[in-house]
Short mmCIF file of C-alpha atoms in Angstrom, two decimals:
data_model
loop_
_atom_site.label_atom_id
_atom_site.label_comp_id
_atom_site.label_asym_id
_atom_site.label_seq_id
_atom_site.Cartn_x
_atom_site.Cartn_y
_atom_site.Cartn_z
CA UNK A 15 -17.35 13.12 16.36
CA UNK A 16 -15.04 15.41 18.35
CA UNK A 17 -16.08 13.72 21.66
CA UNK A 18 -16.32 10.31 19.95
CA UNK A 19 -14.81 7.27 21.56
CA UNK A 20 -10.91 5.92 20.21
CA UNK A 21 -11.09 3.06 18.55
CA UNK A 22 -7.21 1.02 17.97
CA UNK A 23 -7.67 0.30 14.32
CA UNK A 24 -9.74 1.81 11.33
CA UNK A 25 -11.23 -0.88 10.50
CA UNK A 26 -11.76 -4.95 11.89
CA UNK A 27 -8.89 -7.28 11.01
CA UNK A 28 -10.12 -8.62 7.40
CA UNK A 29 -12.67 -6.32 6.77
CA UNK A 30 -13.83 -5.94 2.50
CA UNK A 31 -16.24 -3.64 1.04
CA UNK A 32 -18.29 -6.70 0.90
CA UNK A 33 -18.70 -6.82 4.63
CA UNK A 34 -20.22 -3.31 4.26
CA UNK A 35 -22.71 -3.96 1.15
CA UNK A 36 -25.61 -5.08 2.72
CA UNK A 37 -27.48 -2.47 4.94
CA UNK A 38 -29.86 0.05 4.42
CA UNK A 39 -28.93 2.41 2.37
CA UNK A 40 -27.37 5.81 4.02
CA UNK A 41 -28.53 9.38 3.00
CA UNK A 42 -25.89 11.75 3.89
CA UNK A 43 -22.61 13.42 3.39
CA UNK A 44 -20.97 10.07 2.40
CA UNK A 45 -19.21 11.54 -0.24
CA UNK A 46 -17.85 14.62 1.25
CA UNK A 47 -16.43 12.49 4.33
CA UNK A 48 -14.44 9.95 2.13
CA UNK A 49 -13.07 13.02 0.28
CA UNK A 50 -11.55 14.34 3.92
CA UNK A 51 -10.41 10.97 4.65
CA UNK A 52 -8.82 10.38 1.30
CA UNK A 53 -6.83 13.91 1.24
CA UNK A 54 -5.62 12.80 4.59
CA UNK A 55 -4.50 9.77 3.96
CA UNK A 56 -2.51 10.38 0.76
CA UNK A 57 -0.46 13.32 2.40
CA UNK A 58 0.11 12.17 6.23
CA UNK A 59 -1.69 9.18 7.13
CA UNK A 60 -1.14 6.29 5.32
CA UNK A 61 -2.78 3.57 7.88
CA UNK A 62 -6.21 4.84 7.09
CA UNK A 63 -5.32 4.35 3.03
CA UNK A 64 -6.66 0.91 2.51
CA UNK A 65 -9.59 1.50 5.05
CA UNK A 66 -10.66 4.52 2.94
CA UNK A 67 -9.93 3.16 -0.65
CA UNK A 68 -12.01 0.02 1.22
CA UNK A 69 -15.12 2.23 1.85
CA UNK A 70 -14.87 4.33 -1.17
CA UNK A 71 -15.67 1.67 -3.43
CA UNK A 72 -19.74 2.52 -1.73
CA UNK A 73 -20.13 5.64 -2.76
CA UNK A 74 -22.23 5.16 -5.60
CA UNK A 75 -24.50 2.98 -3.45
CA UNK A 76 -23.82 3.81 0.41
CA UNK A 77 -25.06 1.85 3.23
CA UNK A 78 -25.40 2.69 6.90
CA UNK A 79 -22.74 0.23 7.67
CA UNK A 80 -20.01 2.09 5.62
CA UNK A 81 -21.21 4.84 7.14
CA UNK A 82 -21.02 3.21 10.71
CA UNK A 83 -16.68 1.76 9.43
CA UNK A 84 -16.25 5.91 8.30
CA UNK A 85 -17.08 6.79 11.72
CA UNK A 86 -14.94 4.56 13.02
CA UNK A 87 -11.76 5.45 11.16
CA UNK A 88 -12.67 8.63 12.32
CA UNK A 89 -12.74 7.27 16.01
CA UNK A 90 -9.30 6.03 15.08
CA UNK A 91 -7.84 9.52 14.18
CA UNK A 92 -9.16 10.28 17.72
CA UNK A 93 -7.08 7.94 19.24
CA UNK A 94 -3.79 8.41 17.14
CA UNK A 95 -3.72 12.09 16.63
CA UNK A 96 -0.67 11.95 18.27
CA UNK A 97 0.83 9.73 15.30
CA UNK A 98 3.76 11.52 12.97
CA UNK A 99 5.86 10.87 10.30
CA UNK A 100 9.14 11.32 10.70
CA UNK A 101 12.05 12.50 8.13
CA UNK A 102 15.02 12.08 9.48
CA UNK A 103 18.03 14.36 8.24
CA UNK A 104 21.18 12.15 6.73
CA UNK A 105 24.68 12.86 6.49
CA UNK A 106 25.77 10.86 3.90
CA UNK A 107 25.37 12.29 0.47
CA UNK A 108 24.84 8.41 -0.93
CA UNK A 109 20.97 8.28 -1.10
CA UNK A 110 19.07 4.59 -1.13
CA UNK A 111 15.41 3.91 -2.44
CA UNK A 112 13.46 0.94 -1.52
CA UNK A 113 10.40 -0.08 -2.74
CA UNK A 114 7.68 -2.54 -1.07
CA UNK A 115 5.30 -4.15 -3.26
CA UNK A 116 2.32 -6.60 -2.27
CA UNK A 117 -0.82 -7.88 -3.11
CA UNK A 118 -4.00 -9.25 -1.96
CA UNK A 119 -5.20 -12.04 -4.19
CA UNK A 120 -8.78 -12.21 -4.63
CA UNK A 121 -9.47 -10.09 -1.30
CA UNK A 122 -13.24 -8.85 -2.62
CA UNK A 123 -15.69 -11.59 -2.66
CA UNK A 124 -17.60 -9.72 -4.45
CA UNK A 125 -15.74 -9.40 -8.04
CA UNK A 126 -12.64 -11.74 -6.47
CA UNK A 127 -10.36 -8.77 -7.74
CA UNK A 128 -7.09 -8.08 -6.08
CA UNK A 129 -5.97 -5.50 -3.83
CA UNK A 130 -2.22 -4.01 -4.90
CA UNK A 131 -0.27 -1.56 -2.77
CA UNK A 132 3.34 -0.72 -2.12
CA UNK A 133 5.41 2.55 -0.85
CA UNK A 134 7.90 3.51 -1.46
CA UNK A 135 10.75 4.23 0.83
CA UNK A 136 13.53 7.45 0.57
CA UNK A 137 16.66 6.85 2.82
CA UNK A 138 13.52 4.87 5.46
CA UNK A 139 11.63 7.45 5.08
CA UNK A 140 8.11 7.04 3.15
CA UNK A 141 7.76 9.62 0.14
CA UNK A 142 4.84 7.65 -1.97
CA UNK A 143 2.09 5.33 -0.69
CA UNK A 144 -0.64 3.71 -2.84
CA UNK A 145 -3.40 1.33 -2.56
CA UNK A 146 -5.99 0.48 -5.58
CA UNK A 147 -7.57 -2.46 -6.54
CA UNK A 148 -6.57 -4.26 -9.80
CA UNK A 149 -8.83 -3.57 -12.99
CA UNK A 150 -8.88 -7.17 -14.38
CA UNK A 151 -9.51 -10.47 -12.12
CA UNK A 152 -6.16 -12.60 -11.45
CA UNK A 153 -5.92 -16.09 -11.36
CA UNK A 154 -3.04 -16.74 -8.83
CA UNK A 155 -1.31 -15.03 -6.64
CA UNK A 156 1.89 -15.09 -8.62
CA UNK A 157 -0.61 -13.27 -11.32
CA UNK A 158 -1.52 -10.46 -8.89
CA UNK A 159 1.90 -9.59 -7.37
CA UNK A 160 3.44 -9.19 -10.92
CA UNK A 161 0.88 -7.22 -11.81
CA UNK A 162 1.21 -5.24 -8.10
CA UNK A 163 5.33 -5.12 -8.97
CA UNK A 164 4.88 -3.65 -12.46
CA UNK A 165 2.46 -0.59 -11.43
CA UNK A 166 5.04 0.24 -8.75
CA UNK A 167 7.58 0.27 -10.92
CA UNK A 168 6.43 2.75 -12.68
CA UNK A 169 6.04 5.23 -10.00
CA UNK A 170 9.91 4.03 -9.33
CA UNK A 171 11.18 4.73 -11.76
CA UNK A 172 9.71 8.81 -11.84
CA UNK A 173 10.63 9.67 -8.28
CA UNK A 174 14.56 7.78 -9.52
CA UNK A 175 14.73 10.49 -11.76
CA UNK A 176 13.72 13.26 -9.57
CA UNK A 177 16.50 11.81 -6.49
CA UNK A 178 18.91 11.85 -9.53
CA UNK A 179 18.72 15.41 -9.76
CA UNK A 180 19.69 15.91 -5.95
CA UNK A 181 22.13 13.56 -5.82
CA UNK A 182 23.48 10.18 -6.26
CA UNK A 183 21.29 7.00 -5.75
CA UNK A 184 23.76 4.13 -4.18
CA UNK A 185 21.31 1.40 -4.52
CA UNK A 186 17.63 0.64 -5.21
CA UNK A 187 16.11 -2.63 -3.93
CA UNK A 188 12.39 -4.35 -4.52
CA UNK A 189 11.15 -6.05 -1.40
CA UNK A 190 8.64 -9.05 -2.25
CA UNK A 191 7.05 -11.37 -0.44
CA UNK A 192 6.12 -13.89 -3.14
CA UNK A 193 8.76 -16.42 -3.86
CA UNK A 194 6.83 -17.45 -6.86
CA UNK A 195 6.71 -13.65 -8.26
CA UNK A 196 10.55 -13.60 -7.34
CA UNK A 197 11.26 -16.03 -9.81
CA UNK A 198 8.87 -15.52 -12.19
CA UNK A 199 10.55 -12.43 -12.73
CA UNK A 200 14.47 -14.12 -12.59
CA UNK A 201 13.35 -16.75 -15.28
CA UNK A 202 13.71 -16.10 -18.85
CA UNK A 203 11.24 -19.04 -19.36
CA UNK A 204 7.80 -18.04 -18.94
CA UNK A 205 5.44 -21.20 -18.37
CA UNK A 206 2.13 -21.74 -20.20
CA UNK A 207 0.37 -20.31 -17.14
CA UNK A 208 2.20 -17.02 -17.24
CA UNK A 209 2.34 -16.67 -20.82
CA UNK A 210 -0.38 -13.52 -20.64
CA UNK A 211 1.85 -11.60 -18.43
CA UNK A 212 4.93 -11.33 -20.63
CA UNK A 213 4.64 -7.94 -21.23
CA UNK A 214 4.36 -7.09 -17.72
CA UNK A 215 7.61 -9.64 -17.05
CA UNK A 216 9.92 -8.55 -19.91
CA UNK A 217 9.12 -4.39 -18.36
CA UNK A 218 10.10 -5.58 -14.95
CA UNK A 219 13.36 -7.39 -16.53
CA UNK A 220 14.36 -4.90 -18.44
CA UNK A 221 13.47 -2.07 -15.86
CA UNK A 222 15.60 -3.98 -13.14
CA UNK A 223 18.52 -4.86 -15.70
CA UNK A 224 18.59 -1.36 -16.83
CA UNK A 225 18.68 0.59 -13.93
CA UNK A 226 20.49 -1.83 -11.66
CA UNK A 227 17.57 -2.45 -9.31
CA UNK A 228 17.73 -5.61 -7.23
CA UNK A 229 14.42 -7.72 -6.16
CA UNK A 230 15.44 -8.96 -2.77
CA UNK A 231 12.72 -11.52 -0.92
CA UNK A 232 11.05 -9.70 2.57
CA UNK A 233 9.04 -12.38 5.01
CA UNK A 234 5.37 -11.35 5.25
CA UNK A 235 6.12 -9.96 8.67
CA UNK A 236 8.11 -7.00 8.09
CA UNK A 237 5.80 -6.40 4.32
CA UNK A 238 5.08 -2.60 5.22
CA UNK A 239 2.93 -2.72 2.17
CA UNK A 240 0.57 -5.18 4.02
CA UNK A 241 -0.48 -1.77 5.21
CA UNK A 242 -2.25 -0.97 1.95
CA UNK A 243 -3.59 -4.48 1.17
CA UNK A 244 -5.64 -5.35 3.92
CA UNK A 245 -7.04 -4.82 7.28
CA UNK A 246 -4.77 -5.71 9.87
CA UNK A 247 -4.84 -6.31 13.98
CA UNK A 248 -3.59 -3.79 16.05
CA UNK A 249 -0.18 -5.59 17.14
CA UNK A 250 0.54 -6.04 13.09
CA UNK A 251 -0.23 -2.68 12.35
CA UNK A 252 1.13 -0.76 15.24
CA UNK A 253 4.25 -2.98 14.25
CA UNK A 254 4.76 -1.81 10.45
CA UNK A 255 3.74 1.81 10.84
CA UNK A 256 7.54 1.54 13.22
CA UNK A 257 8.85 0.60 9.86
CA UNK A 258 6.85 3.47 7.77
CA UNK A 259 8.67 6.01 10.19
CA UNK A 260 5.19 6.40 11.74
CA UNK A 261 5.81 7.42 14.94
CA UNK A 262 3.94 9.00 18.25
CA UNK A 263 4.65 12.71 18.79
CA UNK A 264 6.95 13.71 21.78
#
């Protein structure tokens, strides 16, 4: 593939693992190619995550399609090898942490499972990335972006204790996109409907209370965690890897 064509996104706008399912099968290094990917894009490429994580989910059974969308994330690489992040040196000894959370209700048509991811940001600068599809089966979106908040909270609250160590946090912030998550989470009174997530609600109450976190509402446009949910167009995702610090090389 060194002298393959670039290609502007990993994968199509919308794209599933379901979209890749049925095809021949595929005998070949399947395995040993999403392993590549997958180092890569957990250390310096986190627009191929949610392409890879999509593809992965083949492996035990891979087709010649997923084969086909590897090759083309690899075309991608090809055409954005000139792609960086960038960490940016600050002179202010007051560190911030921001965290974007999302989810993808009932993306796979296959199981109708949800797609969480989220990053989180150090002083604008990405440090953590993730993208995995939820274990159980949600029943709204409200359902699948508390359950999207609460893993990511978790990895918050490690990496809070790790910047304490270095220095002073001056505020940490929760981005969401869900107005109905938003004040799920503000409202002591959990409806009927909601009544199975309590447990996940009273952690992310007490969590926020307890370390002074805020949960501030972010328009779907500027959601850089869109970036690990789904498979966006080129304009979108050219437009939130500006916001991931993602930039070209000089």
């Amino acid at each position: 593939m060194s002298d393959c064509k670039p290609c502007s996104t990993p994968l199509e706008p919308k794209c599933t693992s379901a979209d890749f399912a049925n095809s021949d099968l595929f005998e070949g290094p399947f395995r040993e190619l999403i392993g590549s990917l997958l180092y890569l894009a957990v250390t310096t490429r986190p627009d191929i995550l949610f392409s890879v994580n999509c593809l992965s989910q083949l492996q035990e059974k891979p087709t010649v399609a997923a084969w086909t969308g590897l090759k083309r994330i690899l075309r991608y690489l090809k055409g954005t090898k000139i792609f960086k992040l960038v960490y940016k040196k600050l002179h202010n000894p007051n560190f911030n942490i921001d965290l974007y959370a999302d989810a993808d209700w009932a993306s796979d048509t296959i199981d109708r499972k949800s797609v969480s991811g989220y990053v989180l940001m150090f002083c604008n600068c990405p440090i953590l990335w993730c993208c995995k599809k939820q274990n159980c089966i949600s029943l709204s979106s409200t359902e699948a972006e508390i359950i999207a908040l609460s893993k990511s909270l978790q990895d918050l609250l490690y990496y809070k204790n790790v910047v304490n160590e270095i220095s002073r946090i001056n505020s940490i912030s929760i981005y969401e996109d869900n107005q109905s998550a938003i004040k799920s989470v503000a409202n002591e009174n959990v409806c009927g409907r909601l009544k199975h997530l309590d447990v996940k609600l009273k952690f992310i109450r007490e969590t926020l209370i307890n370390h002074c976190i805020r949960v501030k509402y972010v328009c779907t446009e500027y959601q850089i965690a869109d970036l690990f949910t789904k498979s966006l167009s080129k304009c979108k995702l050219y437009k939130l890897l500006c916001f991931c610090s993602v930039w070209m090389r000089d």
